[in-house]
CSV table of C-alpha atoms and ligand atoms in Angstrom, one decimal:
chain,number,residue,atom,x,y,z
A,1,MET,CA,123.8,173.7,173.7
A,2,HIS,CA,125.8,174.5,170.6
A,3,LYS,CA,124.1,177.1,168.4
A,4,LYS,CA,124.3,174.8,165.4
A,5,GLN,CA,121.8,172.5,167.1
A,6,ARG,CA,119.1,175.2,166.5
A,7,GLN,CA,119.5,174.5,162.8
A,8,THR,CA,117.6,172.0,160.7
A,9,PRO,CA,119.6,171.9,157.4
A,10,LEU,CA,117.7,169.1,155.7
A,11,TYR,CA,114.3,170.5,156.5
A,12,GLN,CA,115.3,174.0,155.5
A,13,LYS,CA,116.7,172.9,152.2
A,14,LEU,CA,113.5,171.0,151.4
A,15,ILE,CA,111.3,174.0,152.3
A,16,HIS,CA,113.6,176.2,150.1
A,17,PHE,CA,113.2,173.8,147.3
A,18,ALA,CA,109.4,173.5,147.7
A,19,GLN,CA,109.1,177.3,147.5
A,20,SER,CA,111.2,177.6,144.4
A,21,ARG,CA,109.4,177.6,141.1
A,22,HIS,CA,110.3,174.3,139.7
A,23,THR,CA,108.8,171.9,137.2
A,24,SER,CA,108.9,168.3,138.1
A,25,PHE,CA,109.7,165.9,135.3
A,26,HIS,CA,111.0,163.4,137.9
A,27,VAL,CA,109.5,160.9,140.4
A,28,PRO,CA,107.4,160.8,142.5
A,29,GLY,CA,104.4,160.7,140.3
A,30,HIS,CA,102.4,163.2,142.3
A,31,LYS,CA,104.8,165.9,141.0
A,32,SER,CA,105.3,167.8,144.2
A,33,GLY,CA,101.5,167.6,144.9
A,34,GLY,CA,100.5,168.9,141.4
A,35,ILE,CA,98.9,165.6,140.5
A,36,PHE,CA,96.7,164.2,143.3
A,37,PRO,CA,93.0,163.4,143.5
A,38,GLU,CA,91.4,166.6,144.8
A,39,ASP,CA,89.2,164.8,147.3
A,40,PHE,CA,92.3,163.6,149.1
A,41,SER,CA,94.7,166.5,148.7
A,42,GLU,CA,93.7,168.7,151.7
A,43,ILE,CA,95.5,166.6,154.2
A,44,PHE,CA,98.4,165.6,151.9
A,45,SER,CA,99.1,168.7,150.0
A,46,ASP,CA,101.7,170.3,152.3
A,47,ILE,CA,103.6,167.2,152.8
A,48,LEU,CA,103.7,166.3,149.1
A,49,LYS,CA,105.6,169.6,148.5
A,50,ILE,CA,108.6,168.1,150.4
A,51,ASP,CA,108.1,164.5,149.2
A,52,VAL,CA,110.8,164.7,146.6
A,53,THR,CA,113.7,162.6,145.3
A,54,GLU,CA,117.5,162.9,145.2
A,55,LEU,CA,117.6,166.2,143.1
A,56,GLU,CA,120.6,168.4,142.9
A,57,GLY,CA,121.3,169.9,146.4
A,58,LEU,CA,119.0,167.5,148.2
A,59,ASP,CA,121.8,164.9,148.8
A,60,ASP,CA,121.5,161.1,148.8
A,61,LEU,CA,120.8,159.0,151.9
A,62,HIS,CA,123.0,156.2,150.6
A,63,ALA,CA,126.0,158.4,149.8
A,64,PRO,CA,125.5,161.5,151.9
A,65,SER,CA,127.8,164.5,151.4
A,66,GLY,CA,125.4,167.5,151.6
A,67,VAL,CA,122.4,168.4,153.7
A,68,ILE,CA,121.6,164.8,154.8
A,69,LYS,CA,125.2,164.5,156.0
A,70,GLU,CA,124.9,167.8,157.8
A,71,ALA,CA,121.7,166.7,159.5
A,72,GLN,CA,123.2,163.3,160.4
A,73,ASP,CA,126.3,165.1,161.8
A,74,LEU,CA,124.1,167.3,164.0
A,75,ALA,CA,122.3,164.2,165.2
A,76,SER,CA,125.6,162.5,165.9
A,77,GLU,CA,126.8,165.5,167.9
A,78,TRP,CA,123.5,165.6,169.9
A,79,PHE,CA,123.3,161.9,170.7
A,80,GLY,CA,127.1,161.7,171.4
A,81,SER,CA,127.9,159.1,168.8
A,82,LEU,CA,130.9,158.6,166.5
A,83,TYR,CA,128.5,158.8,163.6
A,84,THR,CA,124.8,158.5,163.1
A,85,TYR,CA,122.6,157.2,160.3
A,86,PHE,CA,119.1,158.3,159.4
A,87,LEU,CA,116.7,155.3,158.9
A,88,VAL,CA,113.5,155.3,157.0
A,89,ASN,CA,112.3,151.8,157.9
A,90,GLY,CA,112.2,152.1,161.7
A,91,SER,CA,114.3,150.3,164.3
A,92,THR,CA,113.4,147.2,162.3
A,93,VAL,CA,115.9,148.0,159.6
A,94,GLY,CA,118.4,149.3,162.1
A,95,ASN,CA,118.4,146.1,164.1
A,96,LEU,CA,118.8,144.0,160.9
A,97,ALA,CA,121.7,146.2,159.7
A,98,MET,CA,123.3,146.3,163.1
A,99,ILE,CA,123.5,142.5,163.3
A,100,LEU,CA,124.4,141.9,159.7
A,101,ALA,CA,127.2,144.5,159.7
A,102,THR,CA,128.8,143.3,162.9
A,103,CYS,CA,128.4,139.5,163.0
A,104,ARG,CA,129.8,136.8,160.8
A,105,PRO,CA,128.0,133.6,159.8
A,106,GLY,CA,128.5,131.0,162.6
A,107,ASP,CA,129.3,133.6,165.3
A,108,GLN,CA,127.8,133.1,168.6
A,109,VAL,CA,125.7,136.0,169.8
A,110,LEU,CA,124.2,136.4,173.3
A,111,VAL,CA,120.7,137.7,173.1
A,112,GLN,CA,118.0,138.4,175.6
A,113,ARG,CA,115.2,136.0,174.8
A,114,ASN,CA,112.4,138.5,175.0
A,115,CYS,CA,113.6,140.7,172.2
A,116,HIS,CA,111.8,142.2,169.3
A,117,LYS,CA,111.2,140.0,166.3
A,118,SER,CA,113.5,142.2,164.2
A,119,ILE,CA,116.5,141.1,166.4
A,120,LEU,CA,115.6,137.5,165.7
A,121,HIS,CA,115.2,138.1,162.0
A,122,GLY,CA,118.6,139.8,161.9
A,123,ILE,CA,120.1,136.8,163.7
A,124,GLU,CA,118.5,134.4,161.2
A,125,LEU,CA,119.6,136.5,158.2
A,126,ALA,CA,123.1,136.8,159.5
A,127,GLY,CA,123.3,133.0,160.0
A,128,VAL,CA,124.7,133.4,163.6
A,129,GLN,CA,124.0,131.2,166.5
A,130,PRO,CA,121.9,132.8,169.2
A,131,ILE,CA,122.5,131.9,172.9
A,132,PHE,CA,119.3,133.0,174.6
A,133,LEU,CA,119.5,134.7,178.0
A,134,PRO,CA,116.3,134.1,180.0
A,135,PRO,CA,114.5,137.2,181.1
A,136,MET,CA,113.5,137.6,184.8
A,137,PHE,CA,109.8,137.3,185.6
A,138,ASP,CA,108.9,140.1,188.0
A,139,ALA,CA,106.1,138.6,190.1
A,140,GLU,CA,104.9,141.9,191.4
A,141,LYS,CA,104.6,143.5,188.0
A,142,GLN,CA,103.5,140.2,186.5
A,143,MET,CA,105.7,140.6,183.5
A,144,TYR,CA,109.0,139.6,182.1
A,145,THR,CA,111.7,142.2,182.3
A,146,ASN,CA,115.4,142.0,181.4
A,147,PRO,CA,117.7,139.0,182.1
A,148,SER,CA,119.3,139.4,185.6
A,149,ILE,CA,122.7,141.0,185.8
A,150,GLN,CA,123.8,137.7,187.3
A,151,VAL,CA,122.7,135.8,184.1
A,152,MET,CA,124.3,138.4,181.9
A,153,LYS,CA,127.6,138.1,183.7
A,154,GLU,CA,127.5,134.4,183.8
A,155,THR,CA,126.8,134.2,180.0
A,156,LEU,CA,129.5,136.7,179.2
A,157,TYR,CA,132.0,134.6,181.2
A,158,ASN,CA,130.9,131.3,179.9
A,159,TYR,CA,130.6,132.4,176.2
A,160,HIS,CA,133.7,134.7,176.2
A,161,ASN,CA,134.2,133.9,172.5
A,162,ALA,CA,130.8,135.3,171.6
A,163,ARG,CA,130.9,138.1,169.0
A,164,ALA,CA,128.2,140.3,170.6
A,165,ILE,CA,125.6,140.7,173.2
A,166,LEU,CA,122.2,142.0,172.0
A,167,LEU,CA,120.1,143.8,174.6
A,168,THR,CA,116.8,145.7,174.7
A,169,TYR,CA,117.1,148.9,176.7
A,170,PRO,CA,114.5,150.0,177.8
A,171,ASP,CA,111.9,147.4,177.3
A,172,TYR,CA,108.4,148.2,175.9
A,173,PHE,CA,107.3,149.1,179.4
A,174,GLY,CA,110.2,151.4,180.1
A,175,ASN,CA,112.1,149.1,182.4
A,176,THR,CA,115.9,149.4,182.3
A,177,PHE,CA,118.9,147.8,184.1
A,178,ASN,CA,122.5,148.5,184.9
A,179,LEU,CA,123.7,148.5,181.3
A,180,GLU,CA,126.9,150.2,182.2
A,181,GLU,CA,128.1,147.2,184.2
A,182,VAL,CA,127.2,144.8,181.4
A,183,ILE,CA,129.0,146.9,178.9
A,184,GLU,CA,132.1,146.9,181.0
A,185,ILE,CA,132.2,143.1,181.3
A,186,ALA,CA,131.4,142.6,177.7
A,187,HIS,CA,134.1,145.0,176.5
A,188,HIS,CA,136.6,143.4,178.9
A,189,ASN,CA,135.9,140.1,177.0
A,190,ASN,CA,136.0,141.9,173.6
A,191,ILE,CA,132.3,141.3,173.1
A,192,LEU,CA,130.4,144.0,171.2
A,193,VAL,CA,127.4,145.5,172.9
A,194,LEU,CA,124.5,146.0,170.4
A,195,VAL,CA,121.5,147.8,171.9
A,196,ASP,CA,117.9,148.0,170.7
A,197,GLU,CA,117.0,151.3,172.3
A,198,ALA,CA,113.8,151.6,170.1
A,199,HIS,CA,111.9,153.1,173.0
A,200,GLY,CA,114.7,155.4,174.4
A,201,CYS,CA,115.3,158.2,171.9
A,202,HIS,CA,114.4,160.7,174.7
A,203,PHE,CA,117.1,159.3,177.0
A,204,SER,CA,119.4,161.7,175.3
A,205,LEU,CA,117.8,164.6,177.2
A,206,PRO,CA,120.4,165.6,179.7
A,207,PHE,CA,118.4,167.2,182.4
A,208,ILE,CA,115.2,165.3,182.6
A,209,GLU,CA,114.9,162.3,185.0
A,210,VAL,CA,115.2,159.5,182.4
A,211,PRO,CA,117.6,156.6,182.4
A,212,PRO,CA,121.0,157.3,180.8
A,213,SER,CA,121.2,156.6,177.1
A,214,ALA,CA,123.0,153.5,175.8
A,215,VAL,CA,125.3,155.7,173.7
A,216,SER,CA,126.3,157.7,176.8
A,217,LEU,CA,127.1,154.3,178.6
A,218,GLY,CA,129.4,153.2,175.8
A,219,ALA,CA,127.4,150.6,173.8
A,220,ASP,CA,129.0,150.0,170.4
A,221,VAL,CA,125.9,150.3,168.2
A,222,VAL,CA,122.5,151.7,169.3
A,223,VAL,CA,119.3,151.8,167.4
A,224,GLN,CA,116.5,154.1,168.3
A,225,SER,CA,113.0,154.7,166.9
A,226,ALA,CA,112.7,158.4,166.7
A,227,HIS,CA,109.0,158.0,166.0
A,228,LYS,CA,108.2,156.2,169.2
A,229,MET,CA,109.1,158.7,171.9
A,230,THR,CA,110.0,161.9,170.1
A,231,PRO,CA,108.0,163.8,167.5
A,232,ALA,CA,109.0,162.2,164.2
A,233,LEU,CA,107.1,160.5,161.4
A,234,THR,CA,106.3,156.8,161.8
A,235,MET,CA,109.3,154.7,160.6
A,236,ALA,CA,111.8,157.5,161.4
A,237,ALA,CA,114.8,156.0,163.3
A,238,TYR,CA,118.5,156.5,164.1
A,239,LEU,CA,121.4,154.1,164.1
A,240,HIS,CA,124.3,155.3,166.2
A,241,VAL,CA,127.8,153.9,166.0
A,242,GLN,CA,130.3,154.8,168.6
A,243,SER,CA,133.0,152.3,168.3
A,244,THR,CA,135.9,152.1,165.9
A,245,ALA,CA,135.6,148.3,166.1
A,246,ILE,CA,132.6,148.6,163.8
A,247,ASP,CA,133.3,148.3,160.1
A,248,GLN,CA,131.7,151.5,158.6
A,249,GLN,CA,131.8,150.1,155.1
A,250,LYS,CA,129.8,147.1,156.1
A,251,MET,CA,127.2,149.2,157.9
A,252,ASN,CA,126.9,151.4,154.8
A,253,TYR,CA,126.6,148.3,152.6
A,254,TYR,CA,123.8,146.7,154.6
A,255,LEU,CA,121.9,149.9,155.1
A,256,GLN,CA,121.9,150.6,151.4
A,257,MET,CA,120.9,147.0,150.7
A,258,LEU,CA,118.0,146.9,153.2
A,259,GLN,CA,116.6,150.4,152.9
A,260,SER,CA,114.7,151.7,149.9
A,261,SER,CA,116.6,153.3,147.1
A,262,SER,CA,113.9,156.0,147.2
A,263,PRO,CA,113.9,157.0,150.9
A,264,SER,CA,111.1,159.3,152.0
A,265,TYR,CA,112.3,162.9,152.4
A,266,PRO,CA,109.4,163.7,154.8
A,267,ILE,CA,110.7,160.9,157.1
A,268,LEU,CA,114.3,162.1,156.8
A,269,ALA,CA,113.3,165.7,157.5
A,270,SER,CA,111.3,164.6,160.6
A,271,LEU,CA,114.6,163.0,161.9
A,272,ASP,CA,116.3,166.4,161.5
A,273,ILE,CA,113.4,168.0,163.4
A,274,ALA,CA,113.2,165.4,166.2
A,275,ARG,CA,116.9,166.0,167.0
A,276,TYR,CA,116.2,169.8,166.9
A,277,TYR,CA,113.2,169.2,169.2
A,278,LEU,CA,115.4,167.3,171.8
A,279,ALA,CA,118.2,169.8,171.5
A,280,THR,CA,115.9,172.8,172.2
A,281,PHE,CA,113.7,171.1,174.9
A,282,SER,CA,113.5,173.6,177.7
A,283,GLU,CA,113.5,173.5,181.5
A,284,GLN,CA,110.0,175.0,181.3
A,285,LYS,CA,108.8,172.2,179.1
A,286,LYS,CA,110.3,169.7,181.5
A,287,LEU,CA,108.4,171.2,184.4
A,288,SER,CA,105.1,171.2,182.7
A,289,LEU,CA,105.6,167.7,181.4
A,290,PHE,CA,106.3,166.3,184.9
A,291,ALA,CA,103.4,168.2,186.5
A,292,TYR,CA,101.1,166.8,183.8
A,293,ILE,CA,102.4,163.2,184.3
A,294,GLU,CA,101.7,163.5,188.0
A,295,LYS,CA,98.1,164.7,187.3
A,296,VAL,CA,97.5,161.9,184.8
A,297,ILE,CA,98.8,159.4,187.3
A,298,THR,CA,96.4,160.7,189.9
A,299,CYS,CA,93.5,160.3,187.5
A,300,PHE,CA,94.5,156.7,186.8
A,301,SER,CA,95.0,156.0,190.6
A,302,GLU,CA,91.3,156.5,191.3
A,303,SER,CA,90.0,153.2,189.7
A,304,ASP,CA,89.7,149.8,191.3
A,305,ALA,CA,89.8,148.1,188.0
A,306,TRP,CA,93.6,148.1,187.9
A,307,VAL,CA,96.7,149.0,189.9
A,308,LEU,CA,99.4,151.2,188.7
A,309,GLU,CA,102.7,149.4,188.2
A,310,LYS,CA,105.3,150.8,190.6
A,311,LYS,CA,108.3,152.5,189.0
A,312,GLY,CA,111.8,152.0,190.0
A,313,PRO,CA,114.4,154.8,189.8
A,314,ASN,CA,115.8,153.2,186.6
A,315,ASP,CA,112.4,153.1,184.8
A,316,ASP,CA,111.2,155.5,182.1
A,317,PRO,CA,108.8,158.0,183.7
A,318,LEU,CA,107.1,158.4,180.3
A,319,LYS,CA,105.5,155.0,180.5
A,320,LEU,CA,102.4,154.3,182.5
A,321,SER,CA,101.5,150.7,183.0
A,322,LEU,CA,98.2,149.4,184.6
A,323,ARG,CA,97.9,145.9,185.8
A,324,VAL,CA,94.3,145.0,185.2
A,325,ASN,CA,92.5,143.2,188.0
A,326,GLN,CA,91.5,139.6,187.3
A,327,ASN,CA,87.8,140.3,187.7
A,328,VAL,CA,87.9,142.8,184.7
A,329,ASP,CA,87.2,141.6,181.2
A,330,ILE,CA,90.1,143.0,179.3
A,331,GLN,CA,88.2,143.1,176.0
A,332,GLN,CA,85.4,145.1,177.6
A,333,LEU,CA,88.0,147.5,179.0
A,334,LYS,CA,89.6,147.8,175.6
A,335,SER,CA,86.2,148.8,174.0
A,336,LEU,CA,85.5,151.2,176.8
A,337,PHE,CA,88.8,153.0,176.2
A,338,GLU,CA,88.0,153.2,172.5
A,339,GLN,CA,84.5,154.4,173.3
A,340,GLU,CA,86.1,157.3,175.2
A,341,LYS,CA,88.6,157.8,172.3
A,342,LEU,CA,91.5,156.9,174.6
A,343,TYR,CA,94.0,154.8,172.7
A,344,PRO,CA,96.7,153.1,174.8
A,345,GLU,CA,99.9,151.8,173.2
A,346,LEU,CA,99.3,148.2,174.2
A,347,ILE,CA,96.7,146.0,175.8
A,348,THR,CA,97.9,142.5,176.8
A,349,ASP,CA,96.1,139.9,178.7
A,350,LYS,CA,97.1,141.6,182.0
A,351,HIS,CA,98.4,145.1,181.3
A,352,VAL,CA,97.5,148.3,179.6
A,353,LEU,CA,100.4,150.5,178.6
A,354,PHE,CA,100.1,154.2,178.1
A,355,ILE,CA,102.9,156.2,176.6
A,356,PHE,CA,103.4,159.9,177.4
A,357,GLY,CA,104.8,162.3,174.8
A,358,LEU,CA,107.2,165.0,175.8
A,359,GLU,CA,104.3,167.4,176.2
A,360,PRO,CA,100.8,167.2,177.5
A,361,VAL,CA,98.1,166.0,175.1
A,362,ILE,CA,94.9,166.1,177.2
A,363,ASP,CA,93.5,168.3,179.9
A,364,PRO,CA,93.7,166.0,183.0
A,365,SER,CA,90.2,167.1,184.1
A,366,ILE,CA,88.8,165.7,180.9
A,367,LEU,CA,90.8,162.6,181.2
A,368,ARG,CA,89.4,162.1,184.7
A,369,LYS,CA,85.8,162.3,183.5
A,370,LYS,CA,86.5,159.7,180.8
A,371,LEU,CA,88.1,157.4,183.4
A,372,VAL,CA,85.1,157.8,185.7
A,373,ARG,CA,82.7,156.8,182.9
A,374,ILE,CA,84.8,153.8,182.1
A,375,GLN,CA,84.8,152.7,185.8
A,376,GLN,CA,81.0,153.1,185.9
A,377,GLU,CA,80.4,151.0,182.8
A,378,LEU,CA,82.9,148.2,183.6
A,379,LYS,CA,81.2,145.0,184.6
A,380,PHE,CA,83.3,143.3,187.3
A,381,SER,CA,83.0,139.5,187.4
A,382,ASP,CA,84.7,136.6,189.0
A,383,ASN,CA,84.4,134.0,186.2
A,384,ARG,CA,87.7,134.8,184.6
A,385,ALA,CA,89.3,132.1,186.7
A,386,THR,CA,88.2,129.7,183.9
A,387,ILE,CA,90.7,131.1,181.5
A,388,GLU,CA,93.5,132.0,184.0
A,389,ILE,CA,96.3,129.4,184.1
A,390,ASN,CA,97.9,129.0,187.4
A,391,HIS,CA,101.4,129.9,186.2
A,392,ASN,CA,102.7,132.9,184.5
A,393,THR,CA,106.1,132.1,183.2
A,394,TYR,CA,106.6,130.6,179.8
A,395,TYR,CA,110.1,131.2,178.7
A,396,HIS,CA,112.9,128.7,179.4
A,397,GLU,CA,114.7,129.5,182.6
A,398,LYS,CA,118.0,128.2,181.3
A,399,ILE,CA,120.6,129.9,179.1
A,400,LEU,CA,120.0,128.0,175.8
A,401,PRO,CA,121.0,127.9,172.2
A,402,LEU,CA,118.4,127.1,169.5
A,403,ALA,CA,117.4,123.5,169.3
A,404,ILE,CA,118.5,123.5,165.6
A,405,SER,CA,120.7,125.8,163.6
A,406,TYR,CA,119.1,128.0,160.9
A,407,ALA,CA,121.2,126.2,158.3
A,408,ASP,CA,119.8,122.8,159.4
A,409,MET,CA,116.3,124.2,159.5
A,410,LYS,CA,116.6,125.2,155.9
A,411,ARG,CA,117.5,121.7,154.9
A,412,LEU,CA,114.6,120.1,156.7
A,413,GLN,CA,111.0,120.2,155.6
A,414,ALA,CA,108.2,121.7,157.8
A,415,LYS,CA,104.6,120.7,158.3
A,416,TRP,CA,101.5,121.9,160.1
A,417,SER,CA,100.7,120.4,163.5
A,418,ASP,CA,97.9,121.0,166.0
A,419,TRP,CA,99.1,122.5,169.2
A,420,GLU,CA,98.9,119.4,171.3
A,421,ASN,CA,101.1,117.4,169.0
A,422,ALA,CA,103.5,120.2,168.5
A,423,ILE,CA,104.7,120.0,172.1
A,424,GLY,CA,108.3,118.8,172.0
A,425,LYS,CA,108.7,119.6,168.3
A,426,ILE,CA,110.8,122.4,166.9
A,427,ALA,CA,109.0,125.4,165.7
A,428,ALA,CA,109.5,126.3,162.0
A,429,GLU,CA,107.9,129.7,162.5
A,430,ALA,CA,107.8,132.3,165.3
A,431,ILE,CA,104.6,132.9,167.2
A,432,ILE,CA,104.4,136.5,168.0
A,433,PRO,CA,101.7,138.4,169.9
A,434,TYR,CA,101.5,141.9,168.4
A,435,PRO,CA,102.0,144.3,169.9
A,436,PRO,CA,104.6,144.1,171.4
A,437,GLY,CA,106.2,141.9,168.7
A,438,ILE,CA,108.2,139.7,171.1
A,439,PRO,CA,108.0,136.1,170.0
A,440,LEU,CA,106.5,133.7,172.5
A,441,ILE,CA,108.0,130.9,170.4
A,442,ALA,CA,111.1,131.6,168.4
A,443,LYS,CA,111.8,129.8,165.1
A,444,GLY,CA,114.1,126.9,165.8
A,445,GLU,CA,113.0,126.6,169.5
A,446,ARG,CA,111.6,123.4,171.0
A,447,ILE,CA,107.9,124.0,171.8
A,448,GLU,CA,107.1,123.6,175.5
A,449,GLN,CA,103.8,122.7,177.0
A,450,ILE,CA,103.7,125.7,179.2
A,451,THR,CA,104.1,128.0,176.2
A,452,VAL,CA,101.3,126.2,174.4
A,453,GLU,CA,99.0,126.8,177.3
A,454,LYS,CA,99.9,130.4,177.4
A,455,ILE,CA,99.3,130.8,173.7
A,456,LYS,CA,95.9,129.1,174.0
A,457,GLN,CA,95.0,131.5,176.8
A,458,LEU,CA,96.0,134.5,174.7
A,459,PHE,CA,93.9,133.2,171.8
A,460,GLN,CA,90.9,132.9,174.1
A,461,GLN,CA,91.5,136.5,175.1
A,462,GLN,CA,91.6,137.5,171.4
A,463,ILE,CA,95.1,138.8,171.5
A,464,ASN,CA,96.4,139.6,168.0
A,465,PHE,CA,99.1,137.4,166.7
A,466,GLN,CA,101.6,137.6,163.8
A,467,PRO,CA,101.9,136.1,161.3
A,468,SER,CA,98.2,136.6,160.7
A,469,ASN,CA,97.4,133.6,158.6
A,470,ARG,CA,94.2,131.8,159.5
A,471,GLN,CA,96.0,128.7,160.6
A,472,THR,CA,97.7,130.3,163.6
A,473,GLY,CA,94.9,129.7,166.0
A,474,LEU,CA,94.7,126.0,165.4
A,475,TYR,CA,98.0,124.9,164.0
A,476,VAL,CA,101.6,125.7,164.2
A,477,TYR,CA,104.3,125.1,161.6
A,478,VAL,CA,106.9,122.7,162.9
A,479,VAL,CA,110.2,121.2,161.6
A,480,ASP,CA,109.7,117.7,160.3
A,481,GLU,CA,112.9,116.2,161.9
A,482,THR,CA,112.4,113.0,159.9
A,483,ARG,CA,112.4,114.5,156.4
A,484,GLY,CA,115.1,116.3,154.5
A,485,GLU,CA,114.6,118.3,151.4
B,1,PLP,C1,111.9,146.8,171.4
B,1,PLP,C2,111.6,147.1,170.0
B,1,PLP,N1,112.6,147.1,169.1
B,1,PLP,C3,112.3,147.3,167.8
B,1,PLP,C4,111.1,147.7,167.3
B,1,PLP,C5,110.9,148.0,165.9
B,1,PLP,O1,110.7,149.4,165.8
B,1,PLP,P1,110.1,150.1,164.5
B,1,PLP,O2,108.7,150.0,164.6
B,1,PLP,O3,110.7,151.5,164.6
B,1,PLP,O4,110.6,149.3,163.3
B,1,PLP,C6,110.0,147.7,168.3
B,1,PLP,C7,108.7,148.1,167.8
B,1,PLP,O5,107.7,148.0,168.5
B,1,PLP,C8,110.3,147.5,169.6
B,1,PLP,O6,109.4,147.5,170.5
């Protein structure tokens, strides 16, 4: 590791500034913590000292030339990109900017259908035409994963004039695929490879057994949430560019348009620190992490309420996914976890997903006791068959464009419909179980009966949906194909 990677220029500058005797006649209104309701200041006071604005010497995220540039350059060196941006609005803003800066209105883009909503929002804002690649349904894992390599190849050959292929690598559950092969074919056809690697910031660690990072495999633009898998503040993210085919001016333009003109310095500093953390991650830490993961896995293996999802060699070892048995009431399981103060990342109708950090967070023997108590209190039943549907798949199996373009959708009016009557109509809104934020119905897609059945099942199971208006459970907003503006 280069010695420079031990430095944290942005963080150091902020600390230096916080320690200097300065009087704030500038924003933010808490004046470096000097004005803050006393009852609340205990937790906030340290962080308020570095919650500053673009003062002399503190650089400007939207025109970096000082410490922010230095910190971004160090990140770029670490992640192996051509250049790297710090983001203060998560991978969400990274995905939007990535699409807006690389695609032109009307371009065709190939996109894996089970992508995060921010990818679909980027596509809509950019006015491009998505061609959806159906994901595979892994019957053993009982979940959708990536599109098959065969489907990706077929689409890349059939749509060789497409501008870009948009891929999620890894997915929420840590599944990956042979991205290198896809990149090779896409580049052969002059198609850009844009990767949402929100869950893969730690893939940059060279010596731990994680899948290779999308940057190292040659993707053109890669977005990572630093806050998901590395120690950074929520909303901290990176956008890496590593291709001269990307117009840097456009990327700068969209990032300054989409991000706040008052970006949070604590978030920016945490990006500097997350990169430092990765660059200084030791062999010793790696050993204790993997020993810990093994012990945690053993604890979870002792229950008959679930089975542990098997991991392939290409899957992220920091994700632990349980497939809950059908005779377990998932809502009861959720409250038992909460009762034991165990908070998984995600509970769907079938799965519970736990995410490891890069260091241990609980003594495995304590965890074991909690899990034993959960097992004892769980009521196993066999009446869940009433809400099980006898099929699991709900995405189209074909490579498909949207039923209607975004431009046409804007011209047509929309109306509320009950779910039964919505079958066969075009959705004027996305229906998104959250987490994970992957739309079950995308805006502009024709609504299928099978998807409606799945949605009803999820409502019965009290799965949270976005948007959270009170109509969602009963009605869906559909395009009125008979009426224009
Ligand atoms: C695959 C994927 N992409 C993008 C995002 C958005 O990331 P952020 O929360 O950093 O905005 C998420 C969030 O869950 C995600 O799972």
